[in-house]
Short mmCIF file of C-alpha atoms and ligand atoms in Angstrom, two decimals:
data_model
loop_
_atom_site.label_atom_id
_atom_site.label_comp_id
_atom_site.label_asym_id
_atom_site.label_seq_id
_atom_site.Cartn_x
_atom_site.Cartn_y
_atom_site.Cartn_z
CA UNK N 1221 101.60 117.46 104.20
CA UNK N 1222 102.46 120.39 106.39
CA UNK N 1223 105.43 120.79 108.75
CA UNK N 1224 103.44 120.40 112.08
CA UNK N 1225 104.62 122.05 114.64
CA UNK N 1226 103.66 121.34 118.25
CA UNK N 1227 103.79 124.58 120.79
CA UNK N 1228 103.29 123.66 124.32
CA UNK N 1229 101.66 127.02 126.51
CA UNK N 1230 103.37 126.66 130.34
CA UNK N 1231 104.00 128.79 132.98
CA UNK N 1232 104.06 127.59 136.73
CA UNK N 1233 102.18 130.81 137.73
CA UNK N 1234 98.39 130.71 137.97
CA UNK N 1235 96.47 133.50 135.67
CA UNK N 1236 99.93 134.72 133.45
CA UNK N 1237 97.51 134.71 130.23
CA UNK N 1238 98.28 131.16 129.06
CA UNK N 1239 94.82 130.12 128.43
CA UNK N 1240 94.54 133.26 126.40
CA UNK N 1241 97.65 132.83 124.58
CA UNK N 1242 96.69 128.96 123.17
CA UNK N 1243 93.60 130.52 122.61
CA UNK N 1244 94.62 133.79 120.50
CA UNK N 1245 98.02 132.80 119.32
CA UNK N 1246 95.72 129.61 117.85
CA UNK N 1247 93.06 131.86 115.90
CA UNK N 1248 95.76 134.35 114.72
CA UNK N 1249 97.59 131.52 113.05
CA UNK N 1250 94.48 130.07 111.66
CA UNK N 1251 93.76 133.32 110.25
CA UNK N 1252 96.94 133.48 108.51
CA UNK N 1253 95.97 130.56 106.60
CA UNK N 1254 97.46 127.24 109.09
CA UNK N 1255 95.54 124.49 109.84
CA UNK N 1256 95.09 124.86 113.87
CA UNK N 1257 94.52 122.15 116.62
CA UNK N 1258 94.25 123.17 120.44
CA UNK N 1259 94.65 120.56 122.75
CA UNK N 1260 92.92 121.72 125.99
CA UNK N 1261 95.64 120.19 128.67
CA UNK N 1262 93.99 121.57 131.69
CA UNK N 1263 91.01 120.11 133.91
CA UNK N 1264 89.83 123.46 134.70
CA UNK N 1265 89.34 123.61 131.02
CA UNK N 1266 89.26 127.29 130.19
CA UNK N 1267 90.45 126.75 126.73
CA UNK N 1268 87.04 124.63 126.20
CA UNK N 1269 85.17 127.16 127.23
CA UNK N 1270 87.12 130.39 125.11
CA UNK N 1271 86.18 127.80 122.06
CA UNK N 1272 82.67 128.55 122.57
CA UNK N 1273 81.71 125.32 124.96
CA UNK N 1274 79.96 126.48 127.40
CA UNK N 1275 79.34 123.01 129.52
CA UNK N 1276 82.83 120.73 129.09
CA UNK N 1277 81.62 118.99 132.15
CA UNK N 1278 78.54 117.53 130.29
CA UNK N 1279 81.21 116.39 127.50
CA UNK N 1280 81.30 112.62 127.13
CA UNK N 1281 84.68 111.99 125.02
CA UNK N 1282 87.31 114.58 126.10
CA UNK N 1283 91.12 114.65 126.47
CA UNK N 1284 90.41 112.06 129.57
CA UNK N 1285 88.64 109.59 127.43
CA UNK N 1286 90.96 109.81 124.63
CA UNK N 1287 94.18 109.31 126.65
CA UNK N 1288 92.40 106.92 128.85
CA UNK N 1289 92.14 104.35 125.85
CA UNK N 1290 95.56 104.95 124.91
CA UNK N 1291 96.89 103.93 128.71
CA UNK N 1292 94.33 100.87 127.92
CA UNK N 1293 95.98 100.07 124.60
CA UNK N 1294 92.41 100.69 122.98
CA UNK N 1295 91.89 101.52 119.48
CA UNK N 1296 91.04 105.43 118.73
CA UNK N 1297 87.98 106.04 117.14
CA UNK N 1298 87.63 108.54 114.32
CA UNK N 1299 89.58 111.65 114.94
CA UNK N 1300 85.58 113.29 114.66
CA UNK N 1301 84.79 111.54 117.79
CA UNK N 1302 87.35 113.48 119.82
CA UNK N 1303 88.36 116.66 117.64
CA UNK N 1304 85.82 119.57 117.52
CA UNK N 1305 85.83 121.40 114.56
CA UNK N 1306 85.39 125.27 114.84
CA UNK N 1307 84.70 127.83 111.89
CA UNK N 1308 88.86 128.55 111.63
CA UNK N 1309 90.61 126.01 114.15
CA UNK N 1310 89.73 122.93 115.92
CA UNK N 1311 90.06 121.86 119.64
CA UNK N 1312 90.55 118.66 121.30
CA UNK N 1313 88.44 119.82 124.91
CA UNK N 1314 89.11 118.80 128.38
CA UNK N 1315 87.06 118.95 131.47
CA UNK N 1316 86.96 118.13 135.37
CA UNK N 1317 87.94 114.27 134.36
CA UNK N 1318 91.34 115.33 133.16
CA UNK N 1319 92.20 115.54 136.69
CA UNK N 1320 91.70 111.81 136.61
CA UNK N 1321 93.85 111.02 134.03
CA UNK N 1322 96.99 112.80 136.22
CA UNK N 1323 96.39 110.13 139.03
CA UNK N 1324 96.26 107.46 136.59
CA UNK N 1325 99.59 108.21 134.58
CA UNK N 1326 101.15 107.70 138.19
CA UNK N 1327 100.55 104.24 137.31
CA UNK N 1328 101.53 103.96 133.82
CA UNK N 1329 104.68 102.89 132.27
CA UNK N 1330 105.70 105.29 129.97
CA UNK N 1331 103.04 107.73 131.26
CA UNK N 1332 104.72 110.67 130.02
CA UNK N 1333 104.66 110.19 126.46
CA UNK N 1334 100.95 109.93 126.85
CA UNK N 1335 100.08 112.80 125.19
CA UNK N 1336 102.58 112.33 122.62
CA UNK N 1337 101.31 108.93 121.30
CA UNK N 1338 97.60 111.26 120.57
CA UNK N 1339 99.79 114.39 119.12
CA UNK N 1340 102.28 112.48 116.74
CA UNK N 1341 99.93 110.73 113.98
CA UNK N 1342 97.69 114.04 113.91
CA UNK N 1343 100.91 116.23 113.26
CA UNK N 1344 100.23 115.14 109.20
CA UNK N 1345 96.59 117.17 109.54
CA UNK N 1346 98.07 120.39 111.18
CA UNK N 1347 100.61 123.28 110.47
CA UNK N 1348 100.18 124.08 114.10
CA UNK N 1349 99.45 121.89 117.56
CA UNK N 1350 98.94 124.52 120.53
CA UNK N 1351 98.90 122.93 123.74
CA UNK N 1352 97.26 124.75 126.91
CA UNK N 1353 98.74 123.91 130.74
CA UNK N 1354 97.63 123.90 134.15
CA UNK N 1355 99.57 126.17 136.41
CA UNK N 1356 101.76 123.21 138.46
CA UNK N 1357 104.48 121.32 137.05
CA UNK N 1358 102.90 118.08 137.30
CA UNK N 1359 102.45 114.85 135.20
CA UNK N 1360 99.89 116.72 132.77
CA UNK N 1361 102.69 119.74 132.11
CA UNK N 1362 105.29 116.90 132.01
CA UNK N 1363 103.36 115.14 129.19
CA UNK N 1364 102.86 118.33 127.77
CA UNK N 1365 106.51 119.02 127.74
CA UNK N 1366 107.04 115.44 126.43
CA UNK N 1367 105.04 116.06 123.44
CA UNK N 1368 105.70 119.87 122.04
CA UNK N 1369 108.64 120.67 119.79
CA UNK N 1370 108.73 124.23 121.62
CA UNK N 1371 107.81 126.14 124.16
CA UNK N 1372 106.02 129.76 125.37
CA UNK N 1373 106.68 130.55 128.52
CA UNK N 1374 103.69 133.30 129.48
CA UNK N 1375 104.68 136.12 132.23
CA UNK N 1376 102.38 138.63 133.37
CA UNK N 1377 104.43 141.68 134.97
CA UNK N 1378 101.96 142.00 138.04
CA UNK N 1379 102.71 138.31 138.64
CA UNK N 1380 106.48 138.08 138.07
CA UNK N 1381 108.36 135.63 139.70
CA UNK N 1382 112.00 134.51 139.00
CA UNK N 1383 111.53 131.70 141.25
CA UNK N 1384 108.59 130.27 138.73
CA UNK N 1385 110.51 130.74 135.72
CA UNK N 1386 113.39 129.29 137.42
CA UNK N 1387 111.55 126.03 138.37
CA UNK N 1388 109.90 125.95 134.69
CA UNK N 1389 113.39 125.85 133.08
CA UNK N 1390 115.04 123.48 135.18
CA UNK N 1391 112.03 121.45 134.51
CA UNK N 1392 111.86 121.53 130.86
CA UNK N 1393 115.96 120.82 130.75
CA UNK N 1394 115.29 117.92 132.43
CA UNK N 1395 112.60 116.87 129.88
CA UNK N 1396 115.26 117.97 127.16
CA UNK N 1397 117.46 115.34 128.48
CA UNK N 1398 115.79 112.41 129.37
CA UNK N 1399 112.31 112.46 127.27
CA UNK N 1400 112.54 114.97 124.57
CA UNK N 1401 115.68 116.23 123.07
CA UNK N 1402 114.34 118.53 120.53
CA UNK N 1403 112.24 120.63 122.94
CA UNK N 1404 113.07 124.36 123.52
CA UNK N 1405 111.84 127.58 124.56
CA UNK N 1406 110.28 129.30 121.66
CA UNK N 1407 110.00 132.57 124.01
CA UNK N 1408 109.01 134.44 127.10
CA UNK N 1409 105.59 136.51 126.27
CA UNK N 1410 104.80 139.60 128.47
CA UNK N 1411 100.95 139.46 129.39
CA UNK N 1412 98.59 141.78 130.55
CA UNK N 1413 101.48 145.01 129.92
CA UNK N 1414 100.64 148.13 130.73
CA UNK N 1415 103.52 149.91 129.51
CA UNK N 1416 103.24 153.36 131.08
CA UNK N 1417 103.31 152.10 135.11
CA UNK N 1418 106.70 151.25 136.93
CA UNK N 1419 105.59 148.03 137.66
CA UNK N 1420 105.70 147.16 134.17
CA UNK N 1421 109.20 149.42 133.64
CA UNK N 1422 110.53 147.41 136.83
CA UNK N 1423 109.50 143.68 135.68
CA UNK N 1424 110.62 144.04 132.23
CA UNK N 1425 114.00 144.77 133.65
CA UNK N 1426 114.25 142.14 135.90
CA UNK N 1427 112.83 139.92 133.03
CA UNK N 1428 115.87 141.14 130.80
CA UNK N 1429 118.05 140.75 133.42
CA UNK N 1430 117.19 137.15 134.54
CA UNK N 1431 117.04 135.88 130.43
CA UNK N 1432 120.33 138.32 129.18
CA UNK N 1433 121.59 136.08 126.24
CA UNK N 1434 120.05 132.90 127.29
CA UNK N 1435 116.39 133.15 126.60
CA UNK N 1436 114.49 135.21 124.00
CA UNK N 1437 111.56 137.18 125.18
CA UNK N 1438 109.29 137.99 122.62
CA UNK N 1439 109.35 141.62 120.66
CA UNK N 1440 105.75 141.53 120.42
CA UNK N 1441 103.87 142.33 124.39
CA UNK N 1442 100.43 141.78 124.73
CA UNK N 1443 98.79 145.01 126.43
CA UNK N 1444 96.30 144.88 129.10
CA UNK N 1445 92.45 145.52 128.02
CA UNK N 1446 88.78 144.22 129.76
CA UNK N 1447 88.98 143.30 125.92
CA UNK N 1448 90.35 140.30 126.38
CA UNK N 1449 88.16 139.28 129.12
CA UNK N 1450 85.52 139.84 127.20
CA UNK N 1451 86.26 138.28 124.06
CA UNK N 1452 87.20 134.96 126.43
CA UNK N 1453 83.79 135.17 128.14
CA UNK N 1454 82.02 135.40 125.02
CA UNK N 1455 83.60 132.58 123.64
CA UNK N 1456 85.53 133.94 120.54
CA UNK N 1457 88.97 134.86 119.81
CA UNK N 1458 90.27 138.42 120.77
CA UNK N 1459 90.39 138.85 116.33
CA UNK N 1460 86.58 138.02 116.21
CA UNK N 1461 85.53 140.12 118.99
CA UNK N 1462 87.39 143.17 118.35
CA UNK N 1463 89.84 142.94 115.46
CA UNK N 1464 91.04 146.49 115.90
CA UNK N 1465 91.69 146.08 119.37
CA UNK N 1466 95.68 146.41 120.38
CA UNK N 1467 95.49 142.97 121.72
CA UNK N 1468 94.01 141.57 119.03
CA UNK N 1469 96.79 143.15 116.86
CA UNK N 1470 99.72 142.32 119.11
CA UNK N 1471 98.41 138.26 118.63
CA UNK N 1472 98.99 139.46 115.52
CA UNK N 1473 102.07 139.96 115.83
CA UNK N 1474 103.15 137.56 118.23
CA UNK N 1475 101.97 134.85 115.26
CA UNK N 1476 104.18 136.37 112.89
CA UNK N 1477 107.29 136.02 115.43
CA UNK N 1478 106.05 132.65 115.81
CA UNK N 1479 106.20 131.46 111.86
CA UNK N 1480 109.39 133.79 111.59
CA UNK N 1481 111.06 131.59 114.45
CA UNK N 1482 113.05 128.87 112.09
CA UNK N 1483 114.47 127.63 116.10
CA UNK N 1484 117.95 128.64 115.76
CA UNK N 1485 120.45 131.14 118.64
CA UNK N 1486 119.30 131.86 122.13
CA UNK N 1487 116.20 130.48 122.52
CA UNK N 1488 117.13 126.64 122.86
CA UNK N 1489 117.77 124.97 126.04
CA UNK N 1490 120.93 122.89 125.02
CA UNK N 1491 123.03 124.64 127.21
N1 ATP I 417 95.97 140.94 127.90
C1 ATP I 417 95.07 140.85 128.90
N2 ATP I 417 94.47 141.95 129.38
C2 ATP I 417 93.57 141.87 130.39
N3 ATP I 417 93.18 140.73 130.97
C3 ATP I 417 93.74 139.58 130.53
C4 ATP I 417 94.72 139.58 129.48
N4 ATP I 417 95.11 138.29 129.26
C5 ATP I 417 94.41 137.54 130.12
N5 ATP I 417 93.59 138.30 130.88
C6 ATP I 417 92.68 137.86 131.96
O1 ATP I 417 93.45 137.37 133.03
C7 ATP I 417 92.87 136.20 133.58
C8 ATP I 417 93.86 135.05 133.50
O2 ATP I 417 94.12 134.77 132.13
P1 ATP I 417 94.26 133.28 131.61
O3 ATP I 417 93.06 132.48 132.02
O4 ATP I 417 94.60 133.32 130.19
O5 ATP I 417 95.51 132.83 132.48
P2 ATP I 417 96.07 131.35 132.72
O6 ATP I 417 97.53 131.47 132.85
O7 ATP I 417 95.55 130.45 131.68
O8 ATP I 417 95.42 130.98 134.11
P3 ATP I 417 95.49 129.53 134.82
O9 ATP I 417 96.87 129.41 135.38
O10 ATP I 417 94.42 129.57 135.87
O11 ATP I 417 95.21 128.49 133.76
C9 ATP I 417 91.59 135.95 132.79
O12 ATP I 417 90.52 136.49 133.51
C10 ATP I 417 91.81 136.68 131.50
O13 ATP I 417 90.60 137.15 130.92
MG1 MG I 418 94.51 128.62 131.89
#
């Protein structure tokens, strides 16, 4: 059995390259030999659609349907009923209804460990569990929070905002301490970098200046290239669409920082 371990992809900001990140992160881990799940965790369900689906709306058992029995205290049906397998990595998809499920875990005792009760048994089938967000920190990104063992926090330098980051971490320290105490921040990833402009120059030292000691921000920054737009439209990973591309190799790299993490120093949120 492999040591599963669940990554949750948040950011309150809209477009920072989340998506993306579950998306590449995901195939650059399969291709170094894990066993990959994606759970698509957002009803606009742009993960779905990077997998190759092209209609999640026309989907008839999604993350909605799946969680929905759980909240009914149903029986699951075969994991092939709700899991997707791809060439590398599999995907449990999401569409439109997901936005359903939100207003129903308002009801729900226990609501927020939801996601959780799906994640835990399938941890035995998985070296990895990648977990893509919606951009609010609502009861999806709570019961996202709930159910990962870490956390990337995704921040594009055009779209920087302490205030967002701010919000994130207070929220997932208040998950750490009264849903899930082994949760913590695996890193902040730079998105969409283009190294050479000021902007970047001036983000990246706010960004150092706002984490210091206290949060780890990721060696490896993923450059900005139409690449990665057009790997996402096409429905493959940035590795299958243009393996020598520098995104494709900063995944890459990203994946390797990501195994090499064992989850000790600055990065946890104990403090
Ligand atoms: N490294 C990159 N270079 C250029 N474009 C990128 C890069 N990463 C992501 N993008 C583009 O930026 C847009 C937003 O990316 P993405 O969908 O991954 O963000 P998101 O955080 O998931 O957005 P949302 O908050 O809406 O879920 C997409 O059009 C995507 O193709
Ligand atoms: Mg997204």
């Amino acid at each position: 059995m492999e040591n599963c371990k669940i990554i949750t992809v948040a950011s309150q900001k809209g477009g920072t390259g989340k998506t993306t990140t579950a998306c590449n992160l995901g195939a650059a881990l399969a291709n170094g030999g894990y066993r990959v799940l994606l759970a698509d965790f957002d009803p606009q369900s742009n993960l779905s659609m990077s997998f190759g689906i092209e209609r999640p709306d026309e989907l008839t058992m999604t993350m909605h349907d799946v969680l929905s029995l759980i909240m009914d205290g149903a029986e699951l049906p075969n994991t092939s009923e709700y899991i997707r397998h791809g060439d590398k990595l599999d995907i449990i998809p999401s569409n439109i209804n997901l936005s359903i499920t939100e207003i129903n875990l308002r009801n729900e005792l226990g609501g927020e460990h939801t996601l959780s009760e799906l994640l835990e048994p399938l941890r035995a089938d998985y070296g990895y569990i990648i977990i893509d967000t919606n951009p609010y920190l609502g009861l999806l990104t709570i019961n996202a929070l709930a159910a990962c063992d870490s956390v990337i926090i995704p921040a594009s330098p055009q779209l920087w905002s302490a205030t967002g980051l701010t919000d994130l971490l207070q929220t997932i320290l208040k998950v750490k301490r009264k849903i899930n105490p082994r949760i913590e921040v695996e890193g902040v990833l730079l998105t969409m970098c283009d190294e050479r402009t000021r902007l970047f120059r001036d983000a990246k030292a706010l960004l150092d200046g706002f984490c210091e000691d206290k949060l780890r921000i990721f060696n490896t920054r993923i450059p900005s290239t139409v690449k990665v737009g057009e790997a996402n439209y096409s429905g493959v990973s940035i590795m299958d669409f243009a393996a020598k591309s520098k995104a494709a190799i900063a995944y890459n790299e990203l994946a390797r920082e990501v195994i090499g993490y064992a989850g000790s120093n600055k990065a946890n949120t104990t403090t």
